Short mmCIF file of C-alpha atoms in Angstrom, two decimals:
data_model
loop_
_atom_site.label_atom_id
_atom_site.label_comp_id
_atom_site.label_asym_id
_atom_site.label_seq_id
_atom_site.Cartn_x
_atom_site.Cartn_y
_atom_site.Cartn_z
CA UNK A 1 169.56 34.53 347.96
CA UNK A 2 172.70 36.07 348.90
CA UNK A 3 172.95 38.92 350.69
CA UNK A 4 175.41 42.19 349.57
CA UNK A 5 179.16 41.50 350.08
CA UNK A 6 180.50 42.52 353.57
CA UNK A 7 184.20 43.36 354.22
CA UNK A 8 185.82 40.98 356.80
CA UNK A 9 186.49 43.71 358.75
CA UNK A 10 183.95 45.41 360.76
CA UNK A 11 184.59 48.86 359.58
CA UNK A 12 185.75 49.90 355.92
CA UNK A 13 186.79 53.60 355.73
CA UNK A 14 188.40 54.78 352.53
CA UNK A 15 191.90 55.43 351.85
CA UNK A 16 191.54 58.74 349.65
CA UNK A 17 188.59 61.04 350.14
CA UNK A 18 186.41 61.67 347.19
CA UNK A 19 186.60 64.98 345.58
CA UNK A 20 182.91 65.50 345.74
CA UNK A 21 182.83 65.25 349.88
CA UNK A 22 178.92 65.96 350.09
CA UNK A 23 176.54 63.87 347.84
CA UNK A 24 173.55 65.82 348.63
CA UNK A 25 172.16 67.63 345.62
CA UNK A 26 171.77 71.27 345.86
CA UNK A 27 168.92 73.47 345.07
CA UNK A 28 169.23 76.86 344.49
CA UNK A 29 167.82 79.34 347.16
CA UNK A 30 165.36 80.75 344.48
CA UNK A 31 163.43 77.41 344.69
CA UNK A 32 163.01 77.73 348.15
CA UNK A 33 161.59 81.17 348.61
CA UNK A 34 158.05 80.01 347.88
CA UNK A 35 158.50 77.81 351.07
CA UNK A 36 159.65 80.37 353.02
CA UNK A 37 156.53 82.51 351.75
CA UNK A 38 154.23 79.95 352.65
CA UNK A 39 155.98 79.53 356.26
CA UNK A 40 156.04 83.38 357.07
CA UNK A 41 152.30 83.82 355.76
CA UNK A 42 151.46 81.24 358.35
CA UNK A 43 153.18 82.16 361.03
CA UNK A 44 153.16 85.96 360.60
CA UNK A 45 149.74 85.76 359.93
CA UNK A 46 148.45 83.47 363.00
CA UNK A 47 151.21 85.73 365.53
CA UNK A 48 149.27 88.71 364.35
CA UNK A 49 146.02 87.55 364.82
CA UNK A 50 147.16 86.31 368.34
CA UNK A 51 148.84 89.40 369.24
CA UNK A 52 145.65 91.60 368.34
CA UNK A 53 143.40 89.06 370.43
CA UNK A 54 145.65 89.73 373.51
CA UNK A 55 145.84 93.18 372.98
CA UNK A 56 142.38 93.74 372.69
CA UNK A 57 140.79 91.49 374.75
CA UNK A 58 143.70 90.64 377.26
CA UNK A 59 143.48 87.22 376.18
CA UNK A 60 143.51 84.42 373.12
CA UNK A 61 142.80 81.11 372.32
CA UNK A 62 143.40 79.08 369.31
CA UNK A 63 140.73 79.29 366.91
CA UNK A 64 138.75 76.35 365.95
CA UNK A 65 139.82 74.58 362.28
CA UNK A 66 136.55 75.62 360.86
CA UNK A 67 136.79 79.23 361.74
CA UNK A 68 136.79 81.08 358.72
CA UNK A 69 139.24 83.73 359.48
CA UNK A 70 141.68 80.79 360.20
CA UNK A 71 140.96 79.54 356.71
CA UNK A 72 141.60 82.89 355.06
CA UNK A 73 145.34 82.93 356.51
CA UNK A 74 145.63 79.38 355.29
CA UNK A 75 144.50 80.09 352.04
CA UNK A 76 146.80 83.25 351.68
CA UNK A 77 149.62 80.98 352.96
CA UNK A 78 148.94 78.66 350.29
CA UNK A 79 148.36 81.11 347.67
CA UNK A 80 151.58 82.87 348.15
CA UNK A 81 154.15 80.69 346.86
CA UNK A 82 152.27 80.59 343.39
CA UNK A 83 151.71 84.55 343.12
CA UNK A 84 155.31 85.38 344.72
CA UNK A 85 157.55 83.15 343.18
CA UNK A 86 160.59 84.48 341.56
CA UNK A 87 162.81 82.04 339.72
CA UNK A 88 165.49 84.33 339.07
CA UNK A 89 165.32 86.44 342.34
CA UNK A 90 168.98 86.34 343.06
CA UNK A 91 170.13 86.41 339.62
CA UNK A 92 169.74 90.22 338.23
CA UNK A 93 172.59 92.68 339.02
CA UNK A 94 172.17 95.38 341.26
CA UNK A 95 171.14 97.47 338.12
CA UNK A 96 168.15 95.67 337.52
CA UNK A 97 167.25 95.30 341.63
CA UNK A 98 164.98 97.99 340.80
CA UNK A 99 162.95 96.32 338.26
CA UNK A 100 162.54 93.04 340.11
CA UNK A 101 161.48 94.88 343.28
CA UNK A 102 158.79 96.70 341.03
CA UNK A 103 157.26 93.00 340.05
CA UNK A 104 157.49 91.71 343.05
CA UNK A 105 155.27 94.33 344.58
CA UNK A 106 153.06 93.74 341.64
CA UNK A 107 152.95 90.62 342.65
CA UNK A 108 152.13 91.25 346.33
CA UNK A 109 149.09 93.49 344.81
CA UNK A 110 148.06 90.53 342.83
CA UNK A 111 147.90 88.47 346.04
CA UNK A 112 146.03 90.94 348.01
CA UNK A 113 143.55 90.58 344.91
CA UNK A 114 143.33 87.07 345.04
CA UNK A 115 142.60 87.04 348.81
CA UNK A 116 139.69 89.50 348.61
CA UNK A 117 138.05 87.40 346.02
CA UNK A 118 138.40 84.25 347.62
CA UNK A 119 136.81 86.31 350.87
CA UNK A 120 134.12 87.27 348.74
CA UNK A 121 133.24 83.99 347.11
CA UNK A 122 133.51 82.19 350.40
CA UNK A 123 131.04 85.14 351.86
CA UNK A 124 133.85 85.86 354.50
CA UNK A 125 134.28 89.68 353.53
CA UNK A 126 132.88 90.60 356.79
CA UNK A 127 135.30 88.69 358.38
CA UNK A 128 138.08 89.98 355.93
CA UNK A 129 137.49 93.63 357.51
CA UNK A 130 137.87 92.45 361.15
CA UNK A 131 140.89 94.05 362.74
CA UNK A 132 142.30 90.68 363.82
CA UNK A 133 141.68 89.15 360.64
CA UNK A 134 143.30 92.31 358.57
CA UNK A 135 146.18 92.50 361.42
CA UNK A 136 147.04 88.57 360.70
CA UNK A 137 147.12 89.13 356.73
CA UNK A 138 148.85 92.30 356.96
CA UNK A 139 152.09 90.91 359.15
CA UNK A 140 151.95 87.92 356.79
CA UNK A 141 152.46 90.20 353.79
CA UNK A 142 155.26 92.73 355.59
CA UNK A 143 157.25 89.65 356.87
CA UNK A 144 157.21 88.15 353.24
CA UNK A 145 158.54 91.17 351.95
CA UNK A 146 161.48 91.84 354.40
CA UNK A 147 162.62 88.25 354.52
CA UNK A 148 162.78 88.42 350.66
CA UNK A 149 164.76 91.75 350.42
CA UNK A 150 167.17 90.20 353.35
CA UNK A 151 167.84 87.16 350.89
CA UNK A 152 167.73 89.12 347.50
CA UNK A 153 169.75 91.77 349.31
CA UNK A 154 172.97 89.78 350.07
CA UNK A 155 175.87 89.84 348.42
CA UNK A 156 176.22 87.91 345.50
CA UNK A 157 179.69 86.48 346.22
CA UNK A 158 178.12 84.89 349.05
CA UNK A 159 175.25 83.29 347.41
CA UNK A 160 177.53 82.26 344.60
CA UNK A 161 179.71 80.54 347.51
CA UNK A 162 177.24 78.66 348.94
CA UNK A 163 175.95 77.24 345.66
CA UNK A 164 172.71 79.06 345.64
CA UNK A 165 172.93 80.51 342.09
CA UNK A 166 172.48 78.73 339.17
CA UNK A 167 175.69 77.95 337.59
CA UNK A 168 175.89 77.47 333.80
CA UNK A 169 178.15 75.96 331.10
CA UNK A 170 178.57 77.16 327.85
CA UNK A 171 180.17 74.55 325.03
CA UNK A 172 180.96 76.12 321.74
CA UNK A 173 183.52 78.70 320.30
CA UNK A 174 181.20 79.85 317.40
CA UNK A 175 179.44 83.51 316.86
CA UNK A 176 176.56 81.81 318.63
CA UNK A 177 178.21 81.06 321.68
CA UNK A 178 180.22 84.23 321.85
CA UNK A 179 176.79 85.81 321.62
CA UNK A 180 175.00 83.64 324.38
CA UNK A 181 178.14 83.94 326.86
CA UNK A 182 177.97 87.88 326.43
CA UNK A 183 174.13 87.73 327.37
CA UNK A 184 174.62 85.67 330.67
CA UNK A 185 177.60 88.09 331.59
CA UNK A 186 175.31 91.13 330.81
CA UNK A 187 172.97 89.26 333.00
CA UNK A 188 175.34 88.30 335.79
CA UNK A 189 175.12 84.88 335.35
CA UNK A 190 177.65 83.02 336.49
CA UNK A 191 179.19 80.36 333.86
CA UNK A 192 182.16 78.47 332.15
CA UNK A 193 183.09 78.33 328.75
CA UNK A 194 184.10 75.06 326.96
CA UNK A 195 184.80 74.29 323.07
CA UNK A 196 183.39 71.62 321.31
CA UNK A 197 186.01 68.90 322.67
CA UNK A 198 184.99 69.81 326.09
CA UNK A 199 188.32 71.65 326.99
CA UNK A 200 188.32 75.15 328.92
CA UNK A 201 188.56 78.16 327.56
CA UNK A 202 189.30 79.65 331.06
CA UNK A 203 191.57 77.02 332.65
CA UNK A 204 193.02 73.92 332.44
CA UNK A 205 191.18 70.45 332.71
CA UNK A 206 188.28 69.01 330.40
CA UNK A 207 184.58 69.49 331.15
CA UNK A 208 184.67 65.79 333.18
CA UNK A 209 186.88 66.73 335.95
CA UNK A 210 185.71 70.59 336.12
CA UNK A 211 181.92 68.89 336.39
CA UNK A 212 182.76 66.93 339.31
CA UNK A 213 183.73 70.04 341.09
CA UNK A 214 180.28 71.20 340.73
CA UNK A 215 178.69 68.15 341.43
CA UNK A 216 176.94 69.94 344.43
CA UNK A 217 176.10 73.03 342.58
CA UNK A 218 172.35 73.93 341.22
CA UNK A 219 174.15 73.66 337.51
CA UNK A 220 172.09 74.40 334.23
CA UNK A 221 174.35 72.56 331.44
CA UNK A 222 173.97 74.63 328.45
CA UNK A 223 175.00 73.50 324.96
CA UNK A 224 175.58 76.22 322.56
CA UNK A 225 175.93 74.94 319.11
CA UNK A 226 177.16 77.02 316.09
CA UNK A 227 175.63 76.37 312.49
CA UNK A 228 179.03 74.86 311.93
CA UNK A 229 179.03 72.36 314.82
CA UNK A 230 177.91 68.68 313.19
CA UNK A 231 175.30 66.81 314.99
CA UNK A 232 176.96 63.86 315.21
CA UNK A 233 179.31 65.91 317.46
CA UNK A 234 176.55 67.47 319.08
CA UNK A 235 174.98 63.89 320.31
CA UNK A 236 178.85 62.88 321.19
CA UNK A 237 178.78 65.91 323.59
CA UNK A 238 175.31 65.10 324.77
CA UNK A 239 176.30 61.68 325.43
CA UNK A 240 179.21 62.33 327.69
CA UNK A 241 176.84 64.75 329.63
CA UNK A 242 174.00 62.70 330.10
CA UNK A 243 175.32 60.55 333.33
CA UNK A 244 175.27 63.84 335.11
CA UNK A 245 171.82 65.08 336.81
CA UNK A 246 171.87 68.66 335.11
CA UNK A 247 169.67 69.13 332.38
CA UNK A 248 171.41 69.48 329.00
CA UNK A 249 169.60 72.73 326.72
CA UNK A 250 170.54 73.85 323.18
CA UNK A 251 170.78 77.45 321.77
CA UNK A 252 171.82 77.61 318.54
CA UNK A 253 170.95 80.88 317.86
CA UNK A 254 168.99 79.85 314.57
CA UNK A 255 165.75 79.11 316.72
CA UNK A 256 162.56 78.97 314.82
CA UNK A 257 159.41 78.80 316.95
CA UNK A 258 157.24 75.86 316.42
CA UNK A 259 160.04 73.23 315.59
CA UNK A 260 160.93 72.32 319.06
CA UNK A 261 158.37 72.31 321.65
CA UNK A 262 160.02 71.56 324.65
CA UNK A 263 161.25 74.87 325.13
CA UNK A 264 161.63 77.50 328.05
CA UNK A 265 163.58 80.89 328.12
CA UNK A 266 166.09 82.28 330.06
CA UNK A 267 164.73 85.79 331.15
CA UNK A 268 162.80 87.94 328.38
CA UNK A 269 164.52 86.04 325.53
CA UNK A 270 167.15 83.01 324.58
CA UNK A 271 164.85 80.48 324.03
CA UNK A 272 166.68 77.04 325.13
CA UNK A 273 165.71 73.53 323.54
CA UNK A 274 165.90 70.95 326.33
CA UNK A 275 167.80 67.83 325.25
CA UNK A 276 168.13 66.07 328.17
CA UNK A 277 166.38 66.94 331.89
CA UNK A 278 166.91 66.16 335.42
CA UNK A 279 165.37 62.67 336.39
CA UNK A 280 163.78 64.44 339.80
CA UNK A 281 162.94 68.26 338.96
CA UNK A 282 163.68 70.75 341.16
CA UNK A 283 160.31 70.78 342.91
CA UNK A 284 159.91 67.20 342.90
CA UNK A 285 163.45 66.86 344.43
CA UNK A 286 161.89 69.53 347.42
CA UNK A 287 158.63 66.91 348.15
CA UNK A 288 160.90 63.85 347.80
CA UNK A 289 163.56 65.47 350.36
CA UNK A 290 160.30 66.47 352.58
CA UNK A 291 159.20 63.10 352.49
CA UNK A 292 162.73 61.45 353.23
CA UNK A 293 163.02 63.58 356.37
CA UNK A 294 159.76 63.51 357.75
CA UNK A 295 158.87 59.61 357.16
CA UNK A 296 162.79 59.07 358.02
CA UNK A 297 162.38 60.75 361.38
CA UNK A 298 159.10 59.38 362.19
CA UNK A 299 159.99 56.05 361.71
CA UNK A 300 163.62 56.55 363.69
CA UNK A 301 161.51 57.67 366.58
CA UNK A 302 159.03 54.86 366.61
CA UNK A 303 161.82 52.30 366.28
CA UNK A 304 164.30 53.75 368.51
CA UNK A 305 163.60 51.16 371.06
CA UNK A 306 164.00 48.41 368.57
CA UNK A 307 167.37 50.00 367.67
CA UNK A 308 168.59 50.54 370.78
CA UNK A 309 167.45 46.40 371.73
CA UNK A 310 169.21 45.43 368.54
CA UNK A 311 172.95 47.26 369.40
CA UNK A 312 172.48 45.60 373.01
CA UNK A 313 172.06 42.08 371.54
CA UNK A 314 174.95 42.62 368.99
CA UNK A 315 177.19 43.66 371.62
CA UNK A 316 176.73 40.77 374.14
CA UNK A 317 176.32 38.02 371.18
CA UNK A 318 179.77 38.93 370.01
CA UNK A 319 182.83 41.01 370.45
CA UNK A 320 183.21 44.14 368.16
CA UNK A 321 181.12 47.54 366.97
CA UNK A 322 177.65 47.42 366.66
CA UNK A 323 177.72 49.48 363.15
CA UNK A 324 179.05 47.93 360.22
CA UNK A 325 180.55 50.91 357.96
CA UNK A 326 181.30 50.36 354.47
CA UNK A 327 181.96 52.91 351.46
CA UNK A 328 179.72 53.40 348.97
CA UNK A 329 178.77 55.02 345.49
CA UNK A 330 176.18 57.45 345.90
CA UNK A 331 174.51 60.37 344.17
CA UNK A 332 176.68 62.10 341.49
CA UNK A 333 178.93 58.77 341.79
CA UNK A 334 180.33 60.21 345.34
CA UNK A 335 180.98 58.06 347.87
CA UNK A 336 179.75 58.01 351.18
CA UNK A 337 179.83 55.35 354.13
CA UNK A 338 176.41 53.35 354.70
CA UNK A 339 175.92 52.01 357.85
CA UNK A 340 174.17 48.74 358.91
CA UNK A 341 174.14 46.90 361.75
CA UNK A 342 177.18 44.02 362.21
CA UNK A 343 176.12 40.91 361.59
CA UNK A 344 179.45 38.84 361.12
CA UNK A 345 182.34 38.03 363.56
CA UNK A 346 185.28 40.11 363.43
CA UNK A 347 187.96 38.71 361.16
CA UNK A 348 190.80 36.39 362.59
CA UNK A 349 194.65 37.60 361.86
CA UNK A 350 194.83 34.71 359.29
CA UNK A 351 192.27 36.18 357.08
CA UNK A 352 194.40 39.27 355.98
CA UNK A 353 191.53 41.21 355.58
CA UNK A 354 190.32 39.67 352.22
CA UNK A 355 186.90 40.06 350.56
CA UNK A 356 184.69 37.32 350.79
CA UNK A 357 181.26 36.42 349.79
CA UNK A 358 178.70 35.56 352.23
CA UNK A 359 177.44 31.96 351.63
CA UNK A 360 174.40 30.21 352.96
CA UNK A 361 175.34 28.78 356.60
CA UNK A 362 178.30 30.91 356.59
CA UNK A 363 180.04 30.38 360.01
CA UNK A 364 181.04 34.08 360.17
CA UNK A 365 177.63 35.12 360.42
CA UNK A 366 176.54 35.52 364.27
CA UNK A 367 173.71 34.10 365.92
CA UNK A 368 171.72 37.45 366.14
CA UNK A 369 173.05 38.39 362.42
CA UNK A 370 171.30 35.63 361.29
CA UNK A 371 167.71 36.75 362.47
CA UNK A 372 168.46 40.40 361.55
CA UNK A 373 169.33 39.06 358.21
CA UNK A 374 166.04 37.16 357.89
CA UNK A 375 163.92 40.38 358.55
CA UNK A 376 166.78 42.87 356.91
CA UNK A 377 166.77 44.30 360.62
CA UNK A 378 170.26 45.07 359.56
CA UNK A 379 169.52 47.65 356.97
CA UNK A 380 167.84 50.16 359.95
CA UNK A 381 170.84 51.96 360.49
CA UNK A 382 170.75 53.55 356.98
CA UNK A 383 168.05 55.73 358.43
CA UNK A 384 170.57 57.65 359.44
CA UNK A 385 172.19 58.03 355.94
CA UNK A 386 168.51 59.37 355.38
CA UNK A 387 168.58 62.35 357.76
CA UNK A 388 171.91 63.17 357.17
CA UNK A 389 171.10 63.41 353.38
CA UNK A 390 173.42 60.74 352.13
CA UNK A 391 170.48 58.48 351.01
CA UNK A 392 166.79 58.32 350.27
CA UNK A 393 164.21 56.11 351.43
CA UNK A 394 163.70 54.64 347.83
CA UNK A 395 165.94 54.78 345.11
CA UNK A 396 168.87 52.53 343.76
CA UNK A 397 170.72 50.42 346.10
CA UNK A 398 174.37 51.56 346.58
CA UNK A 399 177.16 49.39 345.30
CA UNK A 400 180.34 49.01 347.55
CA UNK A 401 183.48 51.12 345.87
CA UNK A 402 184.89 48.97 343.23
CA UNK A 403 182.28 46.25 343.12
CA UNK A 404 183.11 43.56 340.77
CA UNK A 405 180.85 41.30 339.25
CA UNK A 406 182.76 38.31 337.31
CA UNK A 407 185.86 40.26 338.20
CA UNK A 408 184.74 43.32 335.93
CA UNK A 409 183.30 46.69 337.38
CA UNK A 410 179.98 47.83 336.73
CA UNK A 411 180.70 50.38 334.23
CA UNK A 412 182.93 47.91 331.97
CA UNK A 413 179.71 46.25 331.90
CA UNK A 414 177.43 48.30 330.59
CA UNK A 415 177.74 52.01 329.88
CA UNK A 416 174.34 52.75 331.19
CA UNK A 417 175.79 51.92 334.85
CA UNK A 418 176.84 55.29 335.81
CA UNK A 419 173.31 56.69 335.29
CA UNK A 420 171.66 55.21 338.11
CA UNK A 421 173.87 57.62 340.12
CA UNK A 422 171.63 60.30 338.87
CA UNK A 423 169.24 59.93 341.67
CA UNK A 424 170.14 59.61 345.45
CA UNK A 425 170.60 55.60 346.59
CA UNK A 426 167.76 54.45 348.65
CA UNK A 427 167.11 51.63 351.31
CA UNK A 428 164.98 50.17 349.11
CA UNK A 429 164.30 50.37 345.36
CA UNK A 430 162.43 49.20 342.70
CA UNK A 431 165.05 46.37 341.75
CA UNK A 432 164.48 45.32 345.28
CA UNK A 433 160.44 44.79 345.07
CA UNK A 434 160.85 43.38 341.72
CA UNK A 435 163.00 40.51 342.82
CA UNK A 436 166.55 41.62 342.06
CA UNK A 437 167.93 41.72 345.74
CA UNK A 438 171.13 40.69 347.28
CA UNK A 439 174.46 40.15 345.51
CA UNK A 440 175.18 40.44 341.60
CA UNK A 441 177.06 37.44 340.97
CA UNK A 442 176.63 37.17 337.26
CA UNK A 443 176.63 39.80 334.30
CA UNK A 444 173.09 38.68 333.58
CA UNK A 445 171.94 39.73 337.20
CA UNK A 446 173.92 43.00 337.10
CA UNK A 447 172.19 43.91 333.83
CA UNK A 448 168.75 43.11 335.02
CA UNK A 449 169.57 45.11 338.26
CA UNK A 450 170.43 48.45 336.04
CA UNK A 451 167.46 47.97 333.72
CA UNK A 452 165.29 47.83 336.94
CA UNK A 453 167.19 50.72 338.42
CA UNK A 454 167.01 52.77 334.90
CA UNK A 455 163.44 52.28 334.99
CA UNK A 456 162.83 53.91 338.61
CA UNK A 457 165.31 56.90 337.43
CA UNK A 458 163.25 57.31 333.84
CA UNK A 459 159.68 57.10 336.05
CA UNK A 460 160.09 58.41 339.31
CA UNK A 461 157.13 60.18 341.22
CA UNK A 462 155.71 60.34 344.39
CA UNK A 463 153.56 57.66 343.84
CA UNK A 464 155.97 55.37 342.65
CA UNK A 465 158.10 55.88 345.87
CA UNK A 466 154.98 54.98 348.08
CA UNK A 467 154.33 52.01 345.89
CA UNK A 468 158.13 50.75 346.50
CA UNK A 469 157.55 51.79 350.50
CA UNK A 470 154.58 49.29 350.58
CA UNK A 471 155.92 46.68 348.58
CA UNK A 472 159.15 46.53 350.91
CA UNK A 473 156.84 46.47 354.14
CA UNK A 474 154.86 43.24 352.55
CA UNK A 475 158.15 41.68 351.41
CA UNK A 476 159.88 41.85 354.82
CA UNK A 477 156.41 40.64 356.44
CA UNK A 478 156.98 37.47 354.05
CA UNK A 479 160.83 36.94 355.10
CA UNK A 480 162.24 36.36 352.11
CA UNK A 481 165.00 33.81 351.75
CA UNK A 482 167.71 35.91 352.59
CA UNK A 483 171.53 34.58 354.23
#
């Protein structure tokens, strides 16, 4: 089986920088508030417990895992994200800030009542009334409230500049679109306007060029259709937007309850019908990112001696850099540098920097390079890509910029090609564990690769990622026929 194409120079860098310099997906700050509540309740609860213990007894030792007081702190920390969650915490204008604060304190009261119910059902009411337990819980509640008000109290322009507030796109020029835009403006929602052809109403440029500048912003695309907008035109616009990861939603002003089931609401009204959703939802994205960072960091630390040893062998085996760097297409079609161990000799001056497919018994492959390729050890530096956020452990394998199959670009072969970029590329993926590894020399091979990649995009789950990681480990142990 052939390996992916390497350039004949050891390091390949782009001539021009992509307009999207950071391919990492952004998540609205409101989505991180629940994680902050969990951490604050846990840390402040434990700290308050410890401080009172030291103040009263003069010393403190960590409680046992089975300690009911510790269980109460854990339970309150786990419950806090669900009870205190505010999706639109950063959205309201200053006029609505008081209402939002009152709703937050109402949820805080619900959390206190829930903790009391848990303590009663567990037979821990006596422990709940103890000073050190109450001190820990009160410290957690106060710290959560202070941090929440600090985050929400920052200037909205600062949050918008950081991409922490949802940014919506309104498409349509009829009365329904105008009404929707007016409602968004009244709520302080950030948005841009486009007509049915995708042309901007506020500044020059098409919707596609505008979206390229918003690729790292947590944008929710909203299609607003008037009654006069024909469905074939609506479907055409949907197909233009589907390659992007953000959801496409419809509000026609003619909504009738019970007609469409997949709906949600912006605020207290304005029902939106979901036409195309994110491949990986917001919370799923947080979970997948946590898995990438935790497992990626752990594996990197465990394999650090091996990484250093391989780097030393490469330097001793042939002159040149240890790492091979190549420009690849990644998330939202943004370009990034992928890292691999160099497995080929530096080109001679007569090579003219031409691209040449790696062949079996290729004389350019070094002695240590053959071993690295056999065991896929040359891919290990991509752990750095995982840690810097440009790649995931699992996802479609990133293709080289301007990669061609039978002299044609991927998007020229199939319109579905760009859909594989709706999620982060991965070190391994569903294609790789289903026999579609290495180069795609024929159109049929590329179509098969895209088919498998899109299956992963459409069926992502944490369990699927774990299955792929385990299958990859088994495949490496069996050392497939790679060159």
